[in-house]
Amino acid sequence: MTETPPDQVMPVEPVIDKDNWQDADNVRWSFQHIDQVLPTTSISRGAGPVAELPVALQDLGQVEVPKTEFSAARSVRSVIETSGTDAWMVMHNGTVLTEEYFSTMAPETEHLLMSVSKSLVGTVAGVLVGAGDLDPNRLVTDYVPQLASSGYAGATVRHILDMRSGIRFSENYLDPKSEVRQIEEAIGWSETSSEGRPRGMYEFLTTLEAKSEHGGVYEYRSCESDVLGWVCEKVAGESMQALMSRVLWSRIGAERDALIATDQYGVGMFDGGINTTLRDLARFGYLYANRGVSLTGEQVAPTSWIGDTLTGDADSRQAFADGPDDNRMPGGMYRNQFWFPFPDSHAFLALGIHGQMIYMNPGANFVGVKLSSWGLPQDAGKLFPTIRAFDALAKAVSTTVVG
């Protein structure tokens, strides 16, 4: 039998499954093929028209990014090329100035958003608040009685919107025993044995305990967004998939249905399971740069909710500063499932691990979107130069007249 020459042997495709899809070498593929790894359901775009994206492409790669504590001064192009970018886009006044894809990523590719999903769920909550169906000052258990015997007893919806409950929950992504990894076991996102442990998102949330009084300092906890999603479902009497389609996704002029990865029972992973295209994510981000009005001209998010998100409470920044984690955002805050990194800027963010970001700057009517596949969940050497790159771009394009 003649052997095939070594240089003609076809490489063996790696087997990517629930056990290894988050490994550093696999995330670029898995983040673009999540429906081949996990159960998913659609978030329908509805039957309305697609919001056109006017294009006036510019070469913005040479815009200079000021130095940060993580890097010297450099160009936007340098930041993009050294931060695991799968795709990125810049919009100013609703016009696309840059849209670029790398490797296997394409305009029609649905990419996992990780915790940017939280900001979409928070917006759904905002629509319900604006309609008078959800009161942020009421108790979580008024809406979800199943949580009455959990640590969430006594917590308000406002507490979970701003991640200021007293729940014990570790967000250490590198600790396989942390609660953030226990969620994945409970909902079947990993192959780790969960014998004797809760099954499904809802059951897991009922087991969480409090470690301190609710309404205290800020602490980032993905479970808050999962409880918020459950609250929204109870208020609306429908699944998040149907609810988000009805009040948000069908109203922004999206091109494609979004996807949400689910647990064994079809319950969405509200804190990090949504997948969508770069363009549709930009359409969502535009809401927050344009007072809640979509590219279709429809008031999707209430103006009052946008204002509340931008303003926060009197103690929001102090609660953020007093939190146990070093977020490296002195003077910042967290409000309604969005990050505000600087005390002296209009800019705020939707963030997801492994490099997912929407940068919104209403003062400049600017939106930047970046989808990535960092090997590590968190990487300050990539995150903060990216934020500063979008800052620099917002400043640069605001002084340029786009035809």
Tab-separated table of C-alpha atoms in Angstrom:
chain	number	residue	atom	x	y	z
A	1	MET	CA	0.000	0.000	0.000
A	2	THR	CA	1.385	3.421	-0.947
A	3	GLU	CA	1.555	5.878	1.922
A	4	THR	CA	0.343	9.428	1.439
A	5	PRO	CA	3.268	11.880	1.516
A	6	PRO	CA	3.322	13.818	4.826
A	7	ASP	CA	2.848	17.154	3.080
A	8	GLN	CA	-0.383	15.903	1.483
A	9	VAL	CA	-2.011	14.548	4.643
A	10	MET	CA	-5.206	16.456	5.329
A	11	PRO	CA	-5.207	18.029	8.803
A	12	VAL	CA	-7.672	16.541	11.250
A	13	GLU	CA	-10.324	19.034	12.303
A	14	PRO	CA	-10.413	19.372	16.097
A	15	VAL	CA	-13.452	17.980	17.850
A	16	ILE	CA	-15.017	20.937	19.648
A	17	ASP	CA	-17.728	20.124	22.159
A	18	LYS	CA	-19.132	21.239	25.499
A	19	ASP	CA	-15.979	20.091	27.232
A	20	ASN	CA	-13.512	22.269	25.309
A	21	TRP	CA	-15.369	24.992	23.416
A	22	GLN	CA	-14.060	27.699	25.751
A	23	ASP	CA	-10.422	26.600	25.471
A	24	ALA	CA	-8.133	29.340	24.205
A	25	ASP	CA	-7.384	27.520	20.957
A	26	ASN	CA	-11.062	26.916	20.195
A	27	VAL	CA	-12.903	30.134	21.014
A	28	ARG	CA	-12.470	31.738	17.583
A	29	TRP	CA	-14.325	28.832	15.983
A	30	SER	CA	-16.842	28.168	18.735
A	31	PHE	CA	-17.889	31.799	19.150
A	32	GLN	CA	-18.944	31.767	15.487
A	33	HIS	CA	-20.603	28.327	15.576
A	34	ILE	CA	-22.268	28.211	18.966
A	35	ASP	CA	-25.340	26.495	17.538
A	36	GLN	CA	-23.119	23.508	16.701
A	37	VAL	CA	-21.998	23.202	20.324
A	38	LEU	CA	-24.949	24.245	22.489
A	39	PRO	CA	-28.734	24.190	22.201
A	40	THR	CA	-30.051	27.484	20.828
A	41	THR	CA	-33.339	29.121	19.928
A	42	SER	CA	-34.034	32.130	17.724
A	43	ILE	CA	-34.889	35.678	18.694
A	44	SER	CA	-36.943	36.684	15.690
A	45	ARG	CA	-36.277	39.916	13.818
A	46	GLY	CA	-39.949	40.005	12.902
A	47	ALA	CA	-41.342	41.006	9.532
A	48	GLY	CA	-40.439	44.696	9.482
A	49	PRO	CA	-38.041	46.414	7.093
A	50	VAL	CA	-34.295	46.196	7.546
A	51	ALA	CA	-32.751	49.468	8.692
A	52	GLU	CA	-30.267	50.469	6.015
A	53	LEU	CA	-26.779	51.395	7.147
A	54	PRO	CA	-25.464	54.357	5.120
A	55	VAL	CA	-21.775	53.894	4.327
A	56	ALA	CA	-19.017	56.475	3.923
A	57	LEU	CA	-15.889	54.411	4.475
A	58	GLN	CA	-12.805	56.147	5.811
A	59	ASP	CA	-9.310	54.914	6.611
A	60	LEU	CA	-9.234	55.472	10.355
A	61	GLY	CA	-6.415	53.079	11.147
A	62	GLN	CA	-3.795	55.792	11.577
A	63	VAL	CA	-5.741	57.703	14.237
A	64	GLU	CA	-3.453	57.874	17.263
A	65	VAL	CA	-4.476	56.222	20.510
A	66	PRO	CA	-2.995	57.944	23.565
A	67	LYS	CA	-0.886	55.836	25.882
A	68	THR	CA	-2.571	53.887	28.671
A	69	GLU	CA	-1.096	52.180	31.698
A	70	PHE	CA	-1.173	49.039	29.552
A	71	SER	CA	0.435	50.319	26.343
A	72	ALA	CA	2.379	53.153	24.772
A	73	ALA	CA	0.778	55.542	22.304
A	74	ARG	CA	-0.072	53.653	19.143
A	75	SER	CA	-2.422	53.634	16.159
A	76	VAL	CA	-5.966	52.319	16.012
A	77	ARG	CA	-4.754	49.789	13.443
A	78	SER	CA	-2.195	48.478	15.920
A	79	VAL	CA	-4.860	48.033	18.601
A	80	ILE	CA	-7.199	46.189	16.242
A	81	GLU	CA	-4.490	43.903	14.922
A	82	THR	CA	-3.165	42.919	18.360
A	83	SER	CA	-6.406	42.347	20.241
A	84	GLY	CA	-7.868	39.173	18.759
A	85	THR	CA	-10.371	41.032	16.588
A	86	ASP	CA	-12.902	39.007	14.609
A	87	ALA	CA	-14.769	42.067	13.313
A	88	TRP	CA	-15.239	45.741	14.125
A	89	MET	CA	-17.334	48.690	13.025
A	90	VAL	CA	-17.518	52.422	13.624
A	91	MET	CA	-20.685	54.481	13.135
A	92	HIS	CA	-21.028	58.261	13.347
A	93	ASN	CA	-24.428	59.931	13.065
A	94	GLY	CA	-25.775	56.569	11.901
A	95	THR	CA	-23.290	56.287	9.026
A	96	VAL	CA	-20.777	53.430	8.852
A	97	LEU	CA	-17.222	54.747	8.583
A	98	THR	CA	-15.419	51.437	9.099
A	99	GLU	CA	-16.546	47.808	8.812
A	100	GLU	CA	-13.944	45.068	8.756
A	101	TYR	CA	-13.890	41.282	9.161
A	102	PHE	CA	-11.007	38.912	9.832
A	103	SER	CA	-10.315	35.227	9.262
A	104	THR	CA	-13.584	33.277	8.953
A	105	MET	CA	-15.821	36.066	10.251
A	106	ALA	CA	-18.258	37.508	7.678
A	107	PRO	CA	-21.151	40.000	7.684
A	108	GLU	CA	-23.680	37.172	8.077
A	109	THR	CA	-21.781	35.423	10.884
A	110	GLU	CA	-23.579	35.295	14.218
A	111	HIS	CA	-20.998	35.755	16.962
A	112	LEU	CA	-21.382	34.966	20.657
A	113	LEU	CA	-21.741	38.189	22.659
A	114	MET	CA	-20.963	36.790	26.088
A	115	SER	CA	-21.919	39.454	28.674
A	116	VAL	CA	-22.916	42.059	26.102
A	117	SER	CA	-26.077	39.937	26.346
A	118	LYS	CA	-26.666	41.529	29.756
A	119	SER	CA	-27.120	44.949	28.160
A	120	LEU	CA	-29.755	43.583	25.767
A	121	VAL	CA	-31.646	42.005	28.673
A	122	GLY	CA	-31.301	45.246	30.629
A	123	THR	CA	-32.850	47.109	27.703
A	124	VAL	CA	-35.793	44.711	27.660
A	125	ALA	CA	-36.264	45.503	31.338
A	126	GLY	CA	-36.129	49.204	30.488
A	127	VAL	CA	-38.910	48.838	27.934
A	128	LEU	CA	-41.039	47.054	30.538
A	129	VAL	CA	-40.302	49.816	33.062
A	130	GLY	CA	-41.285	52.453	30.513
A	131	ALA	CA	-44.553	50.633	29.837
A	132	GLY	CA	-45.365	50.597	33.555
A	133	ASP	CA	-45.206	46.810	33.742
A	134	LEU	CA	-42.043	46.585	35.848
A	135	ASP	CA	-41.194	48.659	38.910
A	136	PRO	CA	-37.473	48.743	39.731
A	137	ASN	CA	-38.239	49.518	43.353
A	138	ARG	CA	-40.329	46.418	43.938
A	139	LEU	CA	-38.929	43.215	45.344
A	140	VAL	CA	-37.612	40.559	43.003
A	141	THR	CA	-39.781	38.045	44.840
A	142	ASP	CA	-42.931	40.040	44.007
A	143	TYR	CA	-42.333	38.919	40.435
A	144	VAL	CA	-40.605	35.562	41.005
A	145	PRO	CA	-42.020	33.959	44.173
A	146	GLN	CA	-39.835	30.895	43.536
A	147	LEU	CA	-36.896	32.946	44.865
A	148	ALA	CA	-38.512	33.658	48.236
A	149	SER	CA	-36.441	31.031	50.058
A	150	SER	CA	-33.187	32.034	48.295
A	151	GLY	CA	-30.704	34.739	49.111
A	152	TYR	CA	-32.652	37.079	46.836
A	153	ALA	CA	-35.383	37.527	49.436
A	154	GLY	CA	-35.433	41.245	50.187
A	155	ALA	CA	-33.605	42.305	47.019
A	156	THR	CA	-35.240	44.811	44.671
A	157	VAL	CA	-35.148	44.849	40.900
A	158	ARG	CA	-32.990	47.973	41.125
A	159	HIS	CA	-30.424	46.013	43.137
A	160	ILE	CA	-30.032	43.398	40.418
A	161	LEU	CA	-30.081	45.938	37.583
A	162	ASP	CA	-27.024	47.592	39.137
A	163	MET	CA	-25.449	44.419	40.606
A	164	ARG	CA	-25.828	45.622	44.170
A	165	SER	CA	-27.511	42.658	45.809
A	166	GLY	CA	-25.768	40.887	48.673
A	167	ILE	CA	-25.611	37.507	46.916
A	168	ARG	CA	-22.576	35.258	47.376
A	169	PHE	CA	-21.292	34.595	43.878
A	170	SER	CA	-17.773	34.294	42.475
A	171	GLU	CA	-17.148	35.528	38.930
A	172	ASN	CA	-13.673	33.949	38.779
A	173	TYR	CA	-13.677	32.456	35.279
A	174	LEU	CA	-10.432	30.565	35.871
A	175	ASP	CA	-11.721	28.775	38.983
A	176	PRO	CA	-13.675	25.663	37.935
A	177	LYS	CA	-15.446	25.661	41.309
A	178	SER	CA	-16.676	29.268	41.113
A	179	GLU	CA	-20.390	29.936	40.874
A	180	VAL	CA	-20.012	31.381	37.389
A	181	ARG	CA	-18.729	27.974	36.290
A	182	GLN	CA	-21.339	26.166	38.387
A	183	ILE	CA	-24.033	27.877	36.313
A	184	GLU	CA	-22.528	26.324	33.200
A	185	GLU	CA	-22.611	22.904	34.809
A	186	ALA	CA	-26.219	23.376	35.910
A	187	ILE	CA	-27.428	24.390	32.456
A	188	GLY	CA	-25.440	21.769	30.572
A	189	TRP	CA	-22.876	24.106	29.046
A	190	SER	CA	-20.063	21.833	30.168
A	191	GLU	CA	-19.640	18.072	30.361
A	192	THR	CA	-18.598	18.211	34.001
A	193	SER	CA	-20.709	15.882	36.103
A	194	SER	CA	-23.442	17.728	37.958
A	195	GLU	CA	-24.858	14.736	39.794
A	196	GLY	CA	-26.686	15.877	42.890
A	197	ARG	CA	-26.473	19.515	41.782
A	198	PRO	CA	-29.232	21.788	40.432
A	199	ARG	CA	-30.324	21.249	36.853
A	200	GLY	CA	-31.402	24.173	34.740
A	201	MET	CA	-31.049	27.924	35.149
A	202	TYR	CA	-34.083	28.514	37.334
A	203	GLU	CA	-33.277	25.766	39.820
A	204	PHE	CA	-29.692	26.951	40.150
A	205	LEU	CA	-30.781	30.513	40.944
A	206	THR	CA	-33.011	29.311	43.780
A	207	THR	CA	-29.951	27.827	45.529
A	208	LEU	CA	-27.964	31.061	45.784
A	209	GLU	CA	-27.422	32.526	49.242
A	210	ALA	CA	-26.837	36.036	50.527
A	211	LYS	CA	-23.588	37.063	52.184
A	212	SER	CA	-24.523	40.668	53.036
A	213	GLU	CA	-27.402	43.119	52.985
A	214	HIS	CA	-28.893	44.034	49.632
A	215	GLY	CA	-28.298	47.507	48.238
A	216	GLY	CA	-24.672	47.771	49.286
A	217	VAL	CA	-21.585	48.004	47.141
A	218	TYR	CA	-21.358	47.034	43.492
A	219	GLU	CA	-20.029	43.573	42.698
A	220	TYR	CA	-20.095	42.054	39.231
A	221	ARG	CA	-22.217	38.880	39.308
A	222	SER	CA	-23.642	37.219	36.213
A	223	CYS	CA	-26.456	35.682	38.242
A	224	GLU	CA	-28.007	39.154	38.658
A	225	SER	CA	-28.699	39.281	34.911
A	226	ASP	CA	-30.146	35.768	34.974
A	227	VAL	CA	-32.531	36.750	37.762
A	228	LEU	CA	-33.396	39.919	35.823
A	229	GLY	CA	-34.236	37.832	32.766
A	230	TRP	CA	-36.471	35.596	34.874
A	231	VAL	CA	-38.218	38.663	36.302
A	232	CYS	CA	-38.848	40.005	32.797
A	233	GLU	CA	-40.282	36.680	31.673
A	234	LYS	CA	-42.639	36.579	34.649
A	235	VAL	CA	-43.794	40.157	34.049
A	236	ALA	CA	-44.461	39.547	30.363
A	237	GLY	CA	-45.760	35.994	30.664
A	238	GLU	CA	-43.545	34.810	27.812
A	239	SER	CA	-40.043	33.523	27.201
A	240	MET	CA	-37.164	35.969	26.808
A	241	GLN	CA	-36.816	34.808	23.219
A	242	ALA	CA	-40.365	35.927	22.419
A	243	LEU	CA	-40.211	38.999	24.652
A	244	MET	CA	-36.924	40.328	23.289
A	245	SER	CA	-38.168	39.793	19.759
A	246	ARG	CA	-41.391	41.677	20.461
A	247	VAL	CA	-40.060	44.716	22.344
A	248	LEU	CA	-36.531	45.059	20.978
A	249	TRP	CA	-35.164	42.912	18.166
A	250	SER	CA	-38.111	43.372	15.794
A	251	ARG	CA	-37.946	47.143	16.282
A	252	ILE	CA	-34.324	48.011	15.503
A	253	GLY	CA	-34.400	47.032	11.828
A	254	ALA	CA	-32.218	43.967	12.341
A	255	GLU	CA	-31.162	42.032	9.245
A	256	ARG	CA	-31.182	38.628	10.881
A	257	ASP	CA	-32.704	36.720	13.750
A	258	ALA	CA	-30.477	36.601	16.809
A	259	LEU	CA	-29.789	33.358	18.657
A	260	ILE	CA	-29.708	32.610	22.354
A	261	ALA	CA	-28.048	29.544	23.811
A	262	THR	CA	-30.238	27.808	26.366
A	263	ASP	CA	-30.290	25.330	29.189
A	264	GLN	CA	-31.736	21.820	28.949
A	265	TYR	CA	-35.275	23.188	29.177
A	266	GLY	CA	-35.045	25.958	26.598
A	267	VAL	CA	-34.468	28.742	29.141
A	268	GLY	CA	-32.074	31.342	27.758
A	269	MET	CA	-28.630	32.001	29.162
A	270	PHE	CA	-29.519	35.618	29.832
A	271	ASP	CA	-26.143	36.676	31.163
A	272	GLY	CA	-24.061	35.638	28.168
A	273	GLY	CA	-25.778	33.467	25.582
A	274	ILE	CA	-26.953	35.827	22.837
A	275	ASN	CA	-25.410	35.655	19.346
A	276	THR	CA	-25.798	38.162	16.541
A	277	THR	CA	-24.020	39.778	13.609
A	278	LEU	CA	-21.729	42.774	13.837
A	279	ARG	CA	-24.169	44.944	11.900
A	280	ASP	CA	-27.179	44.096	14.041
A	281	LEU	CA	-25.183	44.686	17.196
A	282	ALA	CA	-24.331	48.146	15.867
A	283	ARG	CA	-28.029	48.754	15.209
A	284	PHE	CA	-28.706	47.953	18.852
A	285	GLY	CA	-25.893	50.179	20.102
A	286	TYR	CA	-27.259	53.052	18.047
A	287	LEU	CA	-30.283	53.198	20.361
A	288	TYR	CA	-28.112	54.413	23.218
A	289	ALA	CA	-26.339	57.010	21.100
A	290	ASN	CA	-29.647	58.385	19.825
A	291	ARG	CA	-31.907	58.759	22.872
A	292	GLY	CA	-33.510	55.349	22.410
A	293	VAL	CA	-34.579	55.925	18.798
A	294	SER	CA	-33.608	53.197	16.331
A	295	LEU	CA	-32.351	53.596	12.781
A	296	THR	CA	-35.941	52.909	11.702
A	297	GLY	CA	-37.011	56.103	13.495
A	298	GLU	CA	-38.921	54.204	16.178
A	299	GLN	CA	-38.679	55.055	19.876
A	300	VAL	CA	-37.596	51.621	21.126
A	301	ALA	CA	-36.029	52.308	24.523
A	302	PRO	CA	-37.826	54.995	26.526
A	303	THR	CA	-36.008	58.329	26.703
A	304	SER	CA	-36.473	58.231	30.468
A	305	TRP	CA	-34.662	54.884	30.613
A	306	ILE	CA	-31.758	56.219	28.562
A	307	GLY	CA	-31.542	59.198	30.906
A	308	ASP	CA	-31.670	56.978	33.985
A	309	THR	CA	-28.905	54.791	32.554
A	310	LEU	CA	-26.659	57.757	31.821
A	311	THR	CA	-27.256	59.487	35.143
A	312	GLY	CA	-27.360	56.717	37.732
A	313	ASP	CA	-28.142	57.300	41.390
A	314	ALA	CA	-26.371	59.729	43.680
A	315	ASP	CA	-24.354	56.894	45.205
A	316	SER	CA	-23.745	54.789	42.069
A	317	ARG	CA	-20.133	55.848	41.608
A	318	GLN	CA	-19.322	55.459	45.293
A	319	ALA	CA	-20.866	51.976	45.328
A	320	PHE	CA	-18.722	51.118	42.314
A	321	ALA	CA	-15.577	52.480	43.963
A	322	ASP	CA	-16.267	50.578	47.194
A	323	GLY	CA	-16.772	47.234	45.466
A	324	PRO	CA	-14.403	44.330	46.192
A	325	ASP	CA	-13.012	44.056	42.659
A	326	ASP	CA	-10.413	46.250	40.989
A	327	ASN	CA	-12.211	47.190	37.779
A	328	ARG	CA	-9.456	49.655	36.858
A	329	MET	CA	-12.097	52.272	36.138
A	330	PRO	CA	-11.598	54.915	38.848
A	331	GLY	CA	-14.576	57.209	39.072
A	332	GLY	CA	-16.713	54.881	36.968
A	333	MET	CA	-20.048	53.213	37.663
A	334	TYR	CA	-22.299	50.361	36.620
A	335	ARG	CA	-25.923	51.121	35.772
A	336	ASN	CA	-28.747	49.137	34.181
A	337	GLN	CA	-26.320	46.456	32.916
A	338	PHE	CA	-23.903	48.936	31.312
A	339	TRP	CA	-20.379	50.050	32.269
A	340	PHE	CA	-19.355	53.690	32.641
A	341	PRO	CA	-15.545	53.640	32.729
A	342	PHE	CA	-14.760	57.321	33.207
A	343	PRO	CA	-16.220	60.078	35.394
A	344	ASP	CA	-15.607	62.822	32.815
A	345	SER	CA	-16.857	61.217	29.598
A	346	HIS	CA	-20.123	60.598	27.779
A	347	ALA	CA	-18.855	57.154	26.787
A	348	PHE	CA	-20.250	53.935	28.192
A	349	LEU	CA	-19.943	50.279	27.332
A	350	ALA	CA	-21.554	46.901	26.937
A	351	LEU	CA	-18.822	44.364	27.669
A	352	GLY	CA	-18.351	40.620	27.337
A	353	ILE	CA	-15.428	38.394	28.209
A	354	HIS	CA	-12.963	37.361	25.504
A	355	GLY	CA	-13.254	40.840	23.966
A	356	GLN	CA	-16.871	41.666	23.072
A	357	MET	CA	-17.716	45.372	23.196
A	358	ILE	CA	-20.188	48.069	22.223
A	359	TYR	CA	-18.800	51.557	22.811
A	360	MET	CA	-21.498	54.252	22.869
A	361	ASN	CA	-20.867	57.978	23.042
A	362	PRO	CA	-24.114	59.982	22.797
A	363	GLY	CA	-22.243	63.288	22.991
A	364	ALA	CA	-20.461	62.435	19.755
A	365	ASN	CA	-23.351	60.359	18.296
A	366	PHE	CA	-20.762	57.630	17.912
A	367	VAL	CA	-20.936	53.836	18.171
A	368	GLY	CA	-18.035	51.404	18.013
A	369	VAL	CA	-18.548	47.646	17.979
A	370	LYS	CA	-15.879	44.980	18.326
A	371	LEU	CA	-16.231	41.194	18.375
A	372	SER	CA	-13.185	39.221	19.421
A	373	SER	CA	-11.803	35.859	20.479
A	374	TRP	CA	-9.188	36.522	23.130
A	375	GLY	CA	-7.608	33.401	24.542
A	376	LEU	CA	-8.150	34.637	28.111
A	377	PRO	CA	-11.570	35.694	29.402
A	378	GLN	CA	-10.171	38.973	30.717
A	379	ASP	CA	-7.182	40.861	29.351
A	380	ALA	CA	-6.644	44.444	30.454
A	381	GLY	CA	-3.841	44.814	27.911
A	382	LYS	CA	-6.432	44.397	25.165
A	383	LEU	CA	-9.517	45.913	26.826
A	384	PHE	CA	-8.286	49.350	27.812
A	385	PRO	CA	-6.398	50.139	24.590
A	386	THR	CA	-9.611	49.215	22.735
A	387	ILE	CA	-11.654	51.614	24.867
A	388	ARG	CA	-9.101	54.363	24.283
A	389	ALA	CA	-9.051	53.593	20.561
A	390	PHE	CA	-12.791	54.162	20.334
A	391	ASP	CA	-12.375	57.316	22.444
A	392	ALA	CA	-9.815	58.605	19.960
A	393	LEU	CA	-12.019	57.707	17.004
A	394	ALA	CA	-15.072	59.413	18.529
A	395	LYS	CA	-13.029	62.574	18.936
A	396	ALA	CA	-11.533	62.333	15.448
A	397	VAL	CA	-14.741	61.756	13.513
A	398	SER	CA	-16.644	64.406	15.474
A	399	THR	CA	-14.424	67.003	13.823
A	400	THR	CA	-14.960	65.529	10.347
A	401	VAL	CA	-17.971	66.258	8.175
A	402	VAL	CA	-19.254	63.018	6.623
A	403	GLY	CA	-20.797	63.420	3.194
